[in-house]
């Protein structure tokens, strides 16, 4: 098969079918968006994922290997072969897996396919913290006070720390997602901390370059969605607040951020546009900032992909980010003007994860026995699972995302509490009770929460009662659903039911807590 080089056709290769190189809720979401544009969809899947939702909903599904990601979703060559074999002209990488792998993006383009994402060059600049920091310093975007070069000598590091003031943070240039960082609070800790951070970074990332930054205590995490056409045109789609996190895993995101007054919002969004312009950014990207208690903000990193939390931006701006990604990849430009974009209402996203908050958020697996969400106005569910699906152990515990929109923040919170109360999810232990707990916290309700909110506020005792209540209601609802299913199809088995008795008995047992 011969294909034109990008140079020969101006970088635009038409495509009418897209392969989605991912799994779970994001693969389903991307397939939906691509289908709405009238394009064909190809899923790839590992062995256990042959019956996963993304493989079932795509027009075609191609097996790419056994369960471990390293033998399936991370094998670029097999994914490219699947695209060529099915006649897909483009690959959408989703998030995680190969989405920020510059070598993969290059391989895709070398195979004559379109990578729906940024250029490999901008992924490389942004993938390295020292290089992105330097680029931002050149273009006038605020970065945290610190070094521009890697530091290897503890005496040099201590000298810098004296200048900027303790505490400082040692960061691995190749790190990310909170890995390869260490807080240093005084000069006598420096030598050991630097040695350890370098050692870990060398082992984990194959790159032991470390730099020093002023440590910002009790910050908020605010990020800005941008879209670039790759020719210097960039718009922002406002911010998301992502400070409800635990060990660098976000749990709840919202847009707008409750922490930004209009003037600060304008400045942070403008800094994000400047960031994207500095690398002639193409596609959808997110610029992460930390917001210090006094209102100063600093560039942290740029994520060169569609993010998990993109739906809150879609709900407040009305822009479909997957459609926008495809438009840009087709060379059609942004199709949006900054002056036409605004934030309307408030959106909250809750990550629905198969994990047990009572057991230190340990991953949980099992069959989804019941899943019923009475959606209603302003409620969106992006899901990768369905009733009867067995959640595999091999992948991320994120099963679905519940996204809620309302006219303002108090109403969005009220709507979220309503839907979380009605949500029925039985099978793996999940974190919906955690979300109910979070929504009841004063620091969440008044929007004052910071990145330390969960670690400082959460303890098993404080939410265990909520779990019992939610579980009881869910058991009742699940029993009702099982009964109605049985009526509709009398021959159907009754999964995980307590031996085929009536739903009233099951409900009574649930209400009394007796087995
Ligand atoms: C920081 C910081 C404080 N000061 N940098 C964590 C992940 C990585 N993206 C950067 N991170 C941080 N960098 C300075 N100079 C605090 C964090 C941080 C954090 C940032 C965003 C969201 C959650 C966080 C949780 C702990 C620490």
Coordinates of C-alpha atoms and ligand atoms in Angstrom, one line a residue:
X1 CA 0.0 0.0 0.0
X2 CA 1.4 3.4 -0.9
X3 CA 0.3 6.5 0.8
X4 CA 1.2 10.1 0.2
X5 CA 3.8 11.6 2.6
X6 CA 2.5 14.5 4.8
X7 CA 4.7 16.9 2.8
X8 CA 3.0 15.9 -0.5
X9 CA -0.5 16.7 0.7
X10 CA 0.2 19.6 3.1
X11 CA 0.0 17.4 6.2
X12 CA -3.7 16.6 5.7
X13 CA -4.6 13.0 4.9
X14 CA -8.3 12.4 4.6
X15 CA -9.6 9.5 6.7
X16 CA -13.1 8.0 7.1
X17 CA -12.3 5.4 9.7
X18 CA -10.5 5.8 13.1
X19 CA -8.9 3.2 15.3
X20 CA -9.2 3.9 19.0
X21 CA -6.1 2.7 20.8
X22 CA -7.5 2.5 24.3
X23 CA -10.1 0.7 26.5
X24 CA -12.7 1.4 29.1
X25 CA -14.8 4.5 29.4
X26 CA -12.5 6.8 27.3
X27 CA -12.5 4.4 24.3
X28 CA -16.3 4.3 24.4
X29 CA -16.5 8.1 24.7
X30 CA -14.2 8.6 21.7
X31 CA -16.0 6.0 19.6
X32 CA -19.3 7.8 20.3
X33 CA -17.8 11.1 19.2
X34 CA -16.2 9.7 16.0
X35 CA -19.4 7.9 15.1
X36 CA -21.4 11.1 15.4
X37 CA -19.1 12.6 12.7
X38 CA -20.1 9.8 10.3
X39 CA -16.7 8.0 10.5
X40 CA -16.1 4.3 11.0
X41 CA -14.7 3.1 14.3
X42 CA -12.2 0.3 15.1
X43 CA -11.6 -0.9 18.6
X44 CA -8.5 -2.9 19.7
X45 CA -8.7 -5.2 22.7
X46 CA -6.8 -7.6 24.9
X47 CA -8.0 -11.2 25.4
X48 CA -10.2 -10.5 28.5
X49 CA -11.5 -7.3 26.9
X50 CA -13.1 -9.2 23.9
X51 CA -16.4 -8.6 25.8
X52 CA -15.5 -5.2 27.2
X53 CA -17.9 -2.4 26.2
X54 CA -15.5 -0.6 23.9
X55 CA -15.0 -3.7 21.9
X56 CA -18.7 -4.4 21.7
X57 CA -19.8 -0.9 20.6
X58 CA -17.2 -0.3 17.9
X59 CA -17.9 -1.2 14.2
X60 CA -15.0 -3.5 14.2
X61 CA -12.8 -5.0 17.0
X62 CA -9.3 -6.3 16.6
X63 CA -7.6 -8.5 19.2
X64 CA -4.1 -7.3 19.9
X65 CA -2.8 -9.6 22.6
X66 CA -3.1 -11.1 26.1
X67 CA -4.3 -9.2 29.3
X68 CA -1.1 -7.4 30.4
X69 CA -1.1 -3.9 28.9
X70 CA 2.6 -4.4 28.1
X71 CA 1.6 -7.2 25.7
X72 CA -1.5 -5.5 24.2
X73 CA -2.5 -1.8 24.7
X74 CA 1.1 -0.7 24.9
X75 CA 2.3 -2.5 21.8
X76 CA 2.4 0.2 19.2
X77 CA 3.4 -2.0 16.3
X78 CA 0.4 -4.2 16.8
X79 CA -2.0 -1.3 17.0
X80 CA -0.6 0.2 13.8
X81 CA -1.0 -3.2 12.0
X82 CA -4.6 -3.3 13.2
X83 CA -5.2 0.1 11.7
X84 CA -3.6 -0.8 8.4
X85 CA -5.5 -4.2 8.3
X86 CA -8.9 -2.5 8.8
X87 CA -8.3 0.5 6.6
X88 CA -8.4 3.0 9.4
X89 CA -6.7 6.2 8.4
X90 CA -6.2 7.7 11.8
X91 CA -5.5 6.6 15.4
X92 CA -7.0 8.2 18.5
X93 CA -4.9 7.3 21.5
X94 CA -7.3 8.4 24.4
X95 CA -5.4 9.0 27.6
X96 CA -2.7 6.9 29.3
X97 CA -1.2 4.0 27.4
X98 CA 0.5 5.4 24.3
X99 CA -1.2 8.8 24.3
X100 CA 1.9 10.8 25.3
X101 CA 4.5 8.6 23.6
X102 CA 6.3 10.6 21.0
X103 CA 7.9 7.5 19.5
X104 CA 4.5 6.0 18.9
X105 CA 3.2 9.2 17.3
X106 CA 6.2 9.1 14.9
X107 CA 5.5 5.5 14.1
X108 CA 1.9 6.2 13.3
X109 CA 2.8 9.0 10.9
X110 CA 5.6 6.9 9.4
X111 CA 3.0 4.3 8.6
X112 CA 1.0 6.9 6.7
X113 CA -1.6 7.3 9.4
X114 CA -2.9 10.4 11.2
X115 CA -2.2 10.6 14.9
X116 CA -5.1 12.4 16.5
X117 CA -3.0 14.5 18.9
X118 CA -0.1 16.9 19.0
X119 CA 3.2 16.6 17.1
X120 CA 5.8 14.3 18.5
X121 CA 8.1 17.3 18.9
X122 CA 5.7 19.1 21.3
X123 CA 5.1 15.9 23.2
X124 CA 8.8 15.7 23.7
X125 CA 9.3 19.3 25.0
X126 CA 6.3 18.9 27.4
X127 CA 7.3 15.4 28.5
X128 CA 10.5 16.6 30.1
X129 CA 9.9 19.0 33.0
X130 CA 13.2 20.8 32.7
X131 CA 12.7 21.5 29.0
X132 CA 9.1 22.6 29.4
X133 CA 10.1 24.8 32.3
X134 CA 12.8 26.4 30.2
X135 CA 10.4 26.9 27.3
X136 CA 7.9 28.6 29.7
X137 CA 10.6 30.9 31.2
X138 CA 11.5 32.0 27.6
X139 CA 7.9 32.7 26.8
X140 CA 7.0 34.6 30.0
X141 CA 4.7 32.1 31.5
X142 CA 5.1 32.1 35.4
X143 CA 7.0 29.1 36.7
X144 CA 7.8 28.2 40.3
X145 CA 11.1 29.9 41.4
X146 CA 13.9 27.4 41.0
X147 CA 16.6 26.1 38.7
X148 CA 16.7 25.9 34.9
X149 CA 19.4 23.2 34.9
X150 CA 19.7 19.8 36.5
X151 CA 21.5 19.8 39.8
X152 CA 23.8 17.0 40.8
X153 CA 25.9 18.6 43.6
X154 CA 24.2 18.8 47.1
X155 CA 26.2 22.0 47.9
X156 CA 24.9 23.7 44.7
X157 CA 21.3 22.5 45.6
X158 CA 21.7 23.8 49.2
X159 CA 23.0 27.2 47.8
X160 CA 19.9 27.5 45.6
X161 CA 17.6 26.5 48.4
X162 CA 19.2 29.2 50.6
X163 CA 18.5 31.8 47.9
X164 CA 14.8 30.8 47.3
X165 CA 14.1 29.8 50.9
X166 CA 13.1 26.5 52.4
X167 CA 11.1 24.3 52.0
X168 CA 12.1 23.3 48.5
X169 CA 11.0 20.5 46.3
X170 CA 13.4 18.2 44.4
X171 CA 11.7 17.1 41.2
X172 CA 12.8 14.5 38.6
X173 CA 12.8 16.1 35.1
X174 CA 11.4 12.9 33.7
X175 CA 8.9 12.4 36.5
X176 CA 5.2 12.9 36.4
X177 CA 2.0 12.2 38.3
X178 CA 3.8 12.9 41.6
X179 CA 6.6 10.3 41.1
X180 CA 10.1 11.4 41.7
X181 CA 9.5 14.3 44.1
X182 CA 10.9 15.0 47.5
X183 CA 10.3 17.9 49.9
X184 CA 13.4 19.3 51.6
X185 CA 12.9 21.4 54.7
X186 CA 16.4 22.3 55.8
X187 CA 20.0 22.3 54.6
X188 CA 21.0 19.2 56.5
X189 CA 18.4 17.1 54.7
X190 CA 19.6 18.1 51.3
X191 CA 22.5 15.7 50.5
X192 CA 20.5 12.5 51.4
X193 CA 17.3 13.8 49.7
X194 CA 19.2 14.6 46.4
X195 CA 21.0 11.3 46.4
X196 CA 17.7 9.4 47.0
X197 CA 15.7 11.3 44.4
X198 CA 18.4 10.9 41.8
X199 CA 18.6 7.2 42.5
X200 CA 14.8 6.7 42.2
X201 CA 14.6 8.8 39.1
X202 CA 17.4 6.9 37.4
X203 CA 15.8 3.6 38.2
X204 CA 12.2 4.6 37.4
X205 CA 12.7 6.8 34.3
X206 CA 16.2 6.0 33.1
X207 CA 17.0 9.7 33.6
X208 CA 18.3 11.1 36.9
X209 CA 18.1 14.8 36.1
X210 CA 16.7 16.6 39.2
X211 CA 15.9 20.3 39.6
X212 CA 15.0 22.4 42.6
X213 CA 11.8 24.4 43.1
X214 CA 10.3 26.4 45.9
X215 CA 7.8 24.1 47.6
X216 CA 4.3 25.7 47.5
X217 CA 2.4 24.6 50.6
X218 CA -1.3 23.8 50.5
X219 CA -1.8 24.6 46.9
X220 CA -4.8 24.2 44.6
X221 CA -4.6 22.3 41.3
X222 CA -6.1 24.4 38.5
X223 CA -5.8 23.3 34.9
X224 CA -6.8 25.0 31.7
X225 CA -8.1 23.2 28.6
X226 CA -6.7 24.5 25.3
X227 CA -7.1 23.7 21.6
X228 CA -4.5 24.5 19.0
X229 CA -4.5 24.2 15.2
X230 CA -0.8 23.6 15.0
X231 CA -0.3 26.8 13.1
X232 CA -0.3 29.2 16.0
X233 CA -4.0 29.6 16.5
X234 CA -4.9 28.7 20.1
X235 CA -8.1 29.0 22.1
X236 CA -8.7 28.1 25.8
X237 CA -11.9 26.5 27.1
X238 CA -11.5 27.8 30.7
X239 CA -10.4 25.9 33.7
X240 CA -11.0 22.8 35.8
X241 CA -10.4 22.6 39.5
X242 CA -8.8 19.2 40.4
X243 CA -7.7 19.5 44.0
X244 CA -9.8 16.6 45.3
X245 CA -7.2 14.0 44.9
X246 CA -5.5 11.3 46.8
X247 CA -1.9 10.2 46.1
X248 CA -2.0 12.1 42.8
X249 CA -5.2 10.3 41.7
X250 CA -7.9 12.8 41.1
X251 CA -11.3 11.9 42.5
X252 CA -13.6 14.9 41.8
X253 CA -13.2 17.6 39.3
X254 CA -15.2 20.7 38.6
X255 CA -15.6 23.6 36.2
X256 CA -15.5 26.5 36.8
X257 CA -13.0 26.5 39.7
X258 CA -14.5 27.9 42.9
X259 CA -11.1 29.5 43.6
X260 CA -10.9 32.0 40.7
X261 CA -12.3 35.5 40.6
X262 CA -12.8 36.7 37.0
X263 CA -9.6 38.7 36.9
X264 CA -7.4 35.7 38.0
X265 CA -9.3 33.4 35.7
X266 CA -8.5 35.7 32.8
X267 CA -4.8 35.7 33.7
X268 CA -4.4 32.0 34.2
X269 CA -6.3 31.2 30.9
X270 CA -4.1 33.7 29.0
X271 CA -1.0 32.0 30.5
X272 CA -2.3 28.6 29.2
X273 CA -2.8 30.1 25.7
X274 CA 0.7 31.5 25.8
X275 CA 2.0 28.0 26.9
X276 CA 0.3 26.3 23.9
X277 CA 1.5 29.0 21.5
X278 CA 5.1 28.5 22.6
X279 CA 5.0 25.0 21.2
X280 CA 2.7 25.7 18.2
X281 CA 0.4 23.3 19.9
X282 CA -1.9 21.1 17.8
X283 CA -5.0 19.4 19.2
X284 CA -6.5 19.2 22.6
X285 CA -4.1 19.8 25.6
X286 CA -4.2 20.8 29.2
X287 CA -2.0 23.2 31.0
X288 CA -1.6 22.5 34.7
X289 CA -1.0 25.2 37.3
X290 CA -0.6 25.3 41.0
X291 CA -2.4 28.1 42.7
X292 CA -0.7 29.3 45.9
X293 CA -2.8 30.4 48.9
X294 CA -2.1 34.1 48.1
X295 CA -3.4 33.8 44.6
X296 CA 0.0 33.4 42.7
X297 CA -0.1 30.7 40.1
X298 CA 2.7 28.8 38.4
X299 CA 3.0 26.5 35.4
X300 CA 3.5 22.9 36.4
X301 CA 3.3 20.8 33.2
X302 CA 1.3 20.4 30.1
X303 CA -0.6 17.2 29.4
X304 CA -0.6 16.6 25.6
X305 CA -3.8 14.5 25.4
X306 CA -7.5 14.4 26.1
X307 CA -7.9 14.1 29.8
X308 CA -10.1 12.0 32.0
X309 CA -11.9 15.1 33.3
X310 CA -12.6 16.7 29.9
X311 CA -16.4 16.2 30.3
X312 CA -16.8 19.0 32.8
X313 CA -15.3 21.4 30.2
X314 CA -17.7 20.0 27.6
X315 CA -20.7 20.6 29.8
X316 CA -19.9 24.2 30.7
X317 CA -18.6 25.3 27.3
X318 CA -20.9 23.2 25.1
X319 CA -17.9 22.2 23.0
X320 CA -17.4 18.5 22.1
X321 CA -13.7 18.0 22.5
X322 CA -13.5 14.7 20.6
X323 CA -15.2 16.4 17.6
X324 CA -12.7 19.3 17.9
X325 CA -9.8 16.8 18.0
X326 CA -11.0 15.2 14.8
X327 CA -11.6 18.5 13.1
X328 CA -8.1 19.7 13.9
X329 CA -6.6 16.3 12.8
X330 CA -8.4 16.7 9.5
X331 CA -6.7 20.1 9.0
X332 CA -10.0 21.9 9.3
X333 CA -8.8 24.3 12.0
X334 CA -10.3 25.0 15.4
X335 CA -13.8 25.9 14.1
X336 CA -14.0 28.0 17.3
X337 CA -13.3 31.7 18.2
X338 CA -12.3 32.7 21.6
X339 CA -14.9 35.5 21.8
X340 CA -17.6 32.9 21.2
X341 CA -16.6 30.7 24.2
X342 CA -18.0 31.2 27.6
X343 CA -18.7 29.2 30.8
X344 CA -22.4 28.5 31.4
X345 CA -23.4 26.9 34.7
X346 CA -21.4 24.5 36.8
X347 CA -20.2 20.9 36.2
X348 CA -18.9 18.3 38.7
X349 CA -17.3 15.0 37.8
X350 CA -17.0 12.0 40.1
X351 CA -14.7 9.2 39.1
X352 CA -16.5 5.9 39.7
X353 CA -13.6 3.5 40.7
X354 CA -13.6 -0.2 41.7
X355 CA -11.7 0.4 44.9
X356 CA -12.4 0.1 48.6
X357 CA -11.9 3.3 50.6
X358 CA -12.2 1.3 53.8
X359 CA -9.1 -0.7 52.8
X360 CA -6.9 2.2 51.9
X361 CA -8.5 2.5 48.4
X362 CA -7.3 -1.0 47.4
X363 CA -8.4 -2.1 44.0
X364 CA -11.5 -4.3 43.9
X365 CA -12.6 -6.6 41.1
X366 CA -15.6 -8.7 40.2
X367 CA -18.8 -8.9 38.1
X368 CA -21.1 -6.0 37.8
X369 CA -24.3 -7.5 39.2
X370 CA -26.4 -4.4 39.0
X371 CA -25.9 -1.0 37.4
X372 CA -28.8 1.4 37.2
X373 CA -28.5 5.2 36.9
X374 CA -31.8 7.1 36.7
X375 CA -30.0 9.9 34.7
X376 CA -32.5 12.8 34.5
X377 CA -31.7 16.4 33.5
X378 CA -28.0 17.5 33.7
X379 CA -26.6 14.0 34.4
X380 CA -24.1 12.3 32.1
X381 CA -22.5 8.9 32.6
X382 CA -19.4 8.0 30.6
X383 CA -19.0 4.3 31.3
X384 CA -16.8 1.4 30.2
X385 CA -18.8 -1.3 32.0
X386 CA -22.2 -2.8 31.9
X387 CA -24.3 -5.3 33.9
X388 CA -22.8 -8.7 33.7
X389 CA -19.3 -7.4 32.8
X390 CA -16.4 -8.7 34.9
X391 CA -14.1 -5.9 35.9
X392 CA -10.6 -7.2 35.0
X393 CA -7.7 -6.8 37.5
X394 CA -5.2 -5.9 34.8
X395 CA -6.2 -2.2 34.3
X396 CA -7.0 1.1 35.8
X397 CA -9.8 0.8 38.4
X398 CA -11.8 3.6 36.7
X399 CA -15.2 2.0 35.6
X400 CA -17.2 5.1 34.8
X401 CA -17.5 8.8 35.3
X402 CA -20.6 10.5 36.6
X403 CA -20.8 14.1 35.4
X404 CA -23.5 16.5 36.7
X405 CA -24.4 19.9 35.3
X406 CA -26.6 22.6 36.8
X407 CA -27.1 26.4 36.6
X408 CA -24.8 27.1 39.6
X409 CA -22.5 25.3 42.1
X410 CA -25.1 24.8 44.9
X411 CA -27.5 23.3 42.4
X412 CA -24.9 21.1 40.9
X413 CA -24.0 19.8 44.4
X414 CA -27.7 19.2 45.2
X415 CA -28.1 17.3 41.8
X416 CA -25.0 15.3 42.5
X417 CA -26.3 14.3 45.9
X418 CA -29.6 13.3 44.4
X419 CA -28.0 11.1 41.7
X420 CA -25.4 9.6 44.0
X421 CA -28.3 8.5 46.2
X422 CA -30.1 6.9 43.4
X423 CA -27.1 5.3 41.7
X424 CA -27.2 1.5 41.9
X425 CA -23.8 -0.2 41.4
X426 CA -23.4 -3.7 42.8
X427 CA -20.5 -6.1 42.4
X428 CA -17.0 -4.7 43.0
X429 CA -16.6 -2.4 46.0
X430 CA -16.7 1.2 44.7
X431 CA -16.1 4.7 45.8
X432 CA -19.6 6.3 45.5
X433 CA -19.9 6.5 49.3
X434 CA -16.6 8.4 49.3
X435 CA -18.2 10.9 46.9
X436 CA -21.2 11.3 49.1
X437 CA -19.0 11.9 52.1
X438 CA -17.0 14.5 50.1
X439 CA -20.1 16.4 49.1
X440 CA -21.1 16.8 52.7
X441 CA -17.8 18.3 53.9
X442 CA -17.8 22.0 54.7
X443 CA -14.4 22.5 52.8
X444 CA -16.0 21.0 49.7
X445 CA -19.3 22.9 50.0
X446 CA -17.6 26.3 50.4
X447 CA -15.0 25.5 47.7
X448 CA -12.0 26.2 50.0
X449 CA -10.6 22.7 49.6
X450 CA -6.9 22.3 48.5
X451 CA -4.8 19.4 47.3
X452 CA -4.5 18.2 51.0
X453 CA -8.3 18.0 51.5
X454 CA -8.6 14.2 51.3
X455 CA -5.5 13.3 53.4
X456 CA -6.4 15.9 56.1
X457 CA -10.2 15.3 56.2
X458 CA -10.8 11.7 55.3
X459 CA -10.8 8.9 57.8
X460 CA -12.6 5.6 57.6
X461 CA -14.7 6.3 60.7
X462 CA -16.0 9.6 59.3
X463 CA -17.7 8.0 56.4
X464 CA -18.4 4.4 57.4
X465 CA -22.1 5.2 58.4
X466 CA -22.7 6.8 55.0
X467 CA -21.4 3.6 53.4
X468 CA -23.9 1.5 55.4
X469 CA -26.8 3.7 54.4
X470 CA -25.9 3.8 50.7
X471 CA -25.3 0.1 50.6
X472 CA -28.6 -0.6 52.2
X473 CA -30.4 1.5 49.6
X474 CA -28.5 0.0 46.8
X475 CA -29.3 -3.5 48.0
X476 CA -33.0 -2.7 48.1
X477 CA -32.9 -1.2 44.6
X478 CA -30.8 -4.1 43.2
X479 CA -33.3 -6.6 44.7
X480 CA -36.1 -4.7 42.9
X481 CA -34.2 -4.7 39.6
X482 CA -33.5 -8.4 39.9
X483 CA -37.2 -9.1 40.5
X484 CA -38.3 -7.1 37.6
X485 CA -35.7 -8.7 35.3
X486 CA -36.9 -12.1 36.5
X487 CA -40.5 -11.2 35.6
X488 CA -39.5 -10.0 32.2
X489 CA -37.5 -13.2 31.5
X490 CA -38.5 -15.9 33.9
X491 CA -35.8 -18.3 32.8
X492 CA -33.0 -15.8 33.5
X493 CA -30.6 -16.7 36.2
X494 CA -30.6 -14.6 39.4
X495 CA -27.0 -13.5 39.7
X496 CA -25.6 -13.2 43.3
X497 CA -29.1 -13.2 44.7
X498 CA -29.5 -14.9 48.0
X499 CA -31.0 -18.2 46.7
X500 CA -34.0 -17.0 44.6
X501 CA -36.4 -15.7 47.3
X502 CA -38.6 -12.7 46.6
X503 CA -37.3 -9.1 46.4
X504 CA -39.3 -8.2 49.5
X505 CA -37.4 -10.7 51.5
X506 CA -34.1 -9.5 50.0
X507 CA -35.1 -5.9 50.8
X508 CA -36.1 -6.8 54.3
X509 CA -32.8 -8.5 54.9
X510 CA -31.0 -5.5 53.5
X511 CA -33.0 -3.1 55.7
X512 CA -32.4 -5.1 58.8
X513 CA -28.9 -6.0 58.0
X514 CA -29.7 -9.7 58.6
X515 CA -28.4 -12.2 56.2
Ligands
LIG1 C1 4.5 21.0 43.4 C2 3.8 21.2 44.6 C3 4.3 22.2 45.4 N1 5.3 23.0 45.0 N2 5.5 21.9 43.0 C4 2.4 17.0 42.1 C5 2.3 16.3 40.8 C6 3.1 17.1 39.8 N3 2.3 17.4 38.7 C7 3.5 18.3 40.6 N4 3.0 18.2 41.9 C8 3.2 19.2 42.8 N5 4.2 20.1 42.5 C9 5.9 22.8 43.9 N6 6.9 23.6 43.5 C10 2.8 20.3 44.9 C11 2.5 19.3 44.0 C12 1.4 18.5 44.4 C13 0.2 18.4 43.7 C14 0.0 19.2 42.6 C15 -1.2 19.1 41.9 C16 -2.2 18.2 42.4 C17 -2.0 17.5 43.5 C18 -0.8 17.6 44.2 C19 -0.6 16.8 45.3 C20 0.6 16.9 46.0 C21 1.6 17.7 45.6

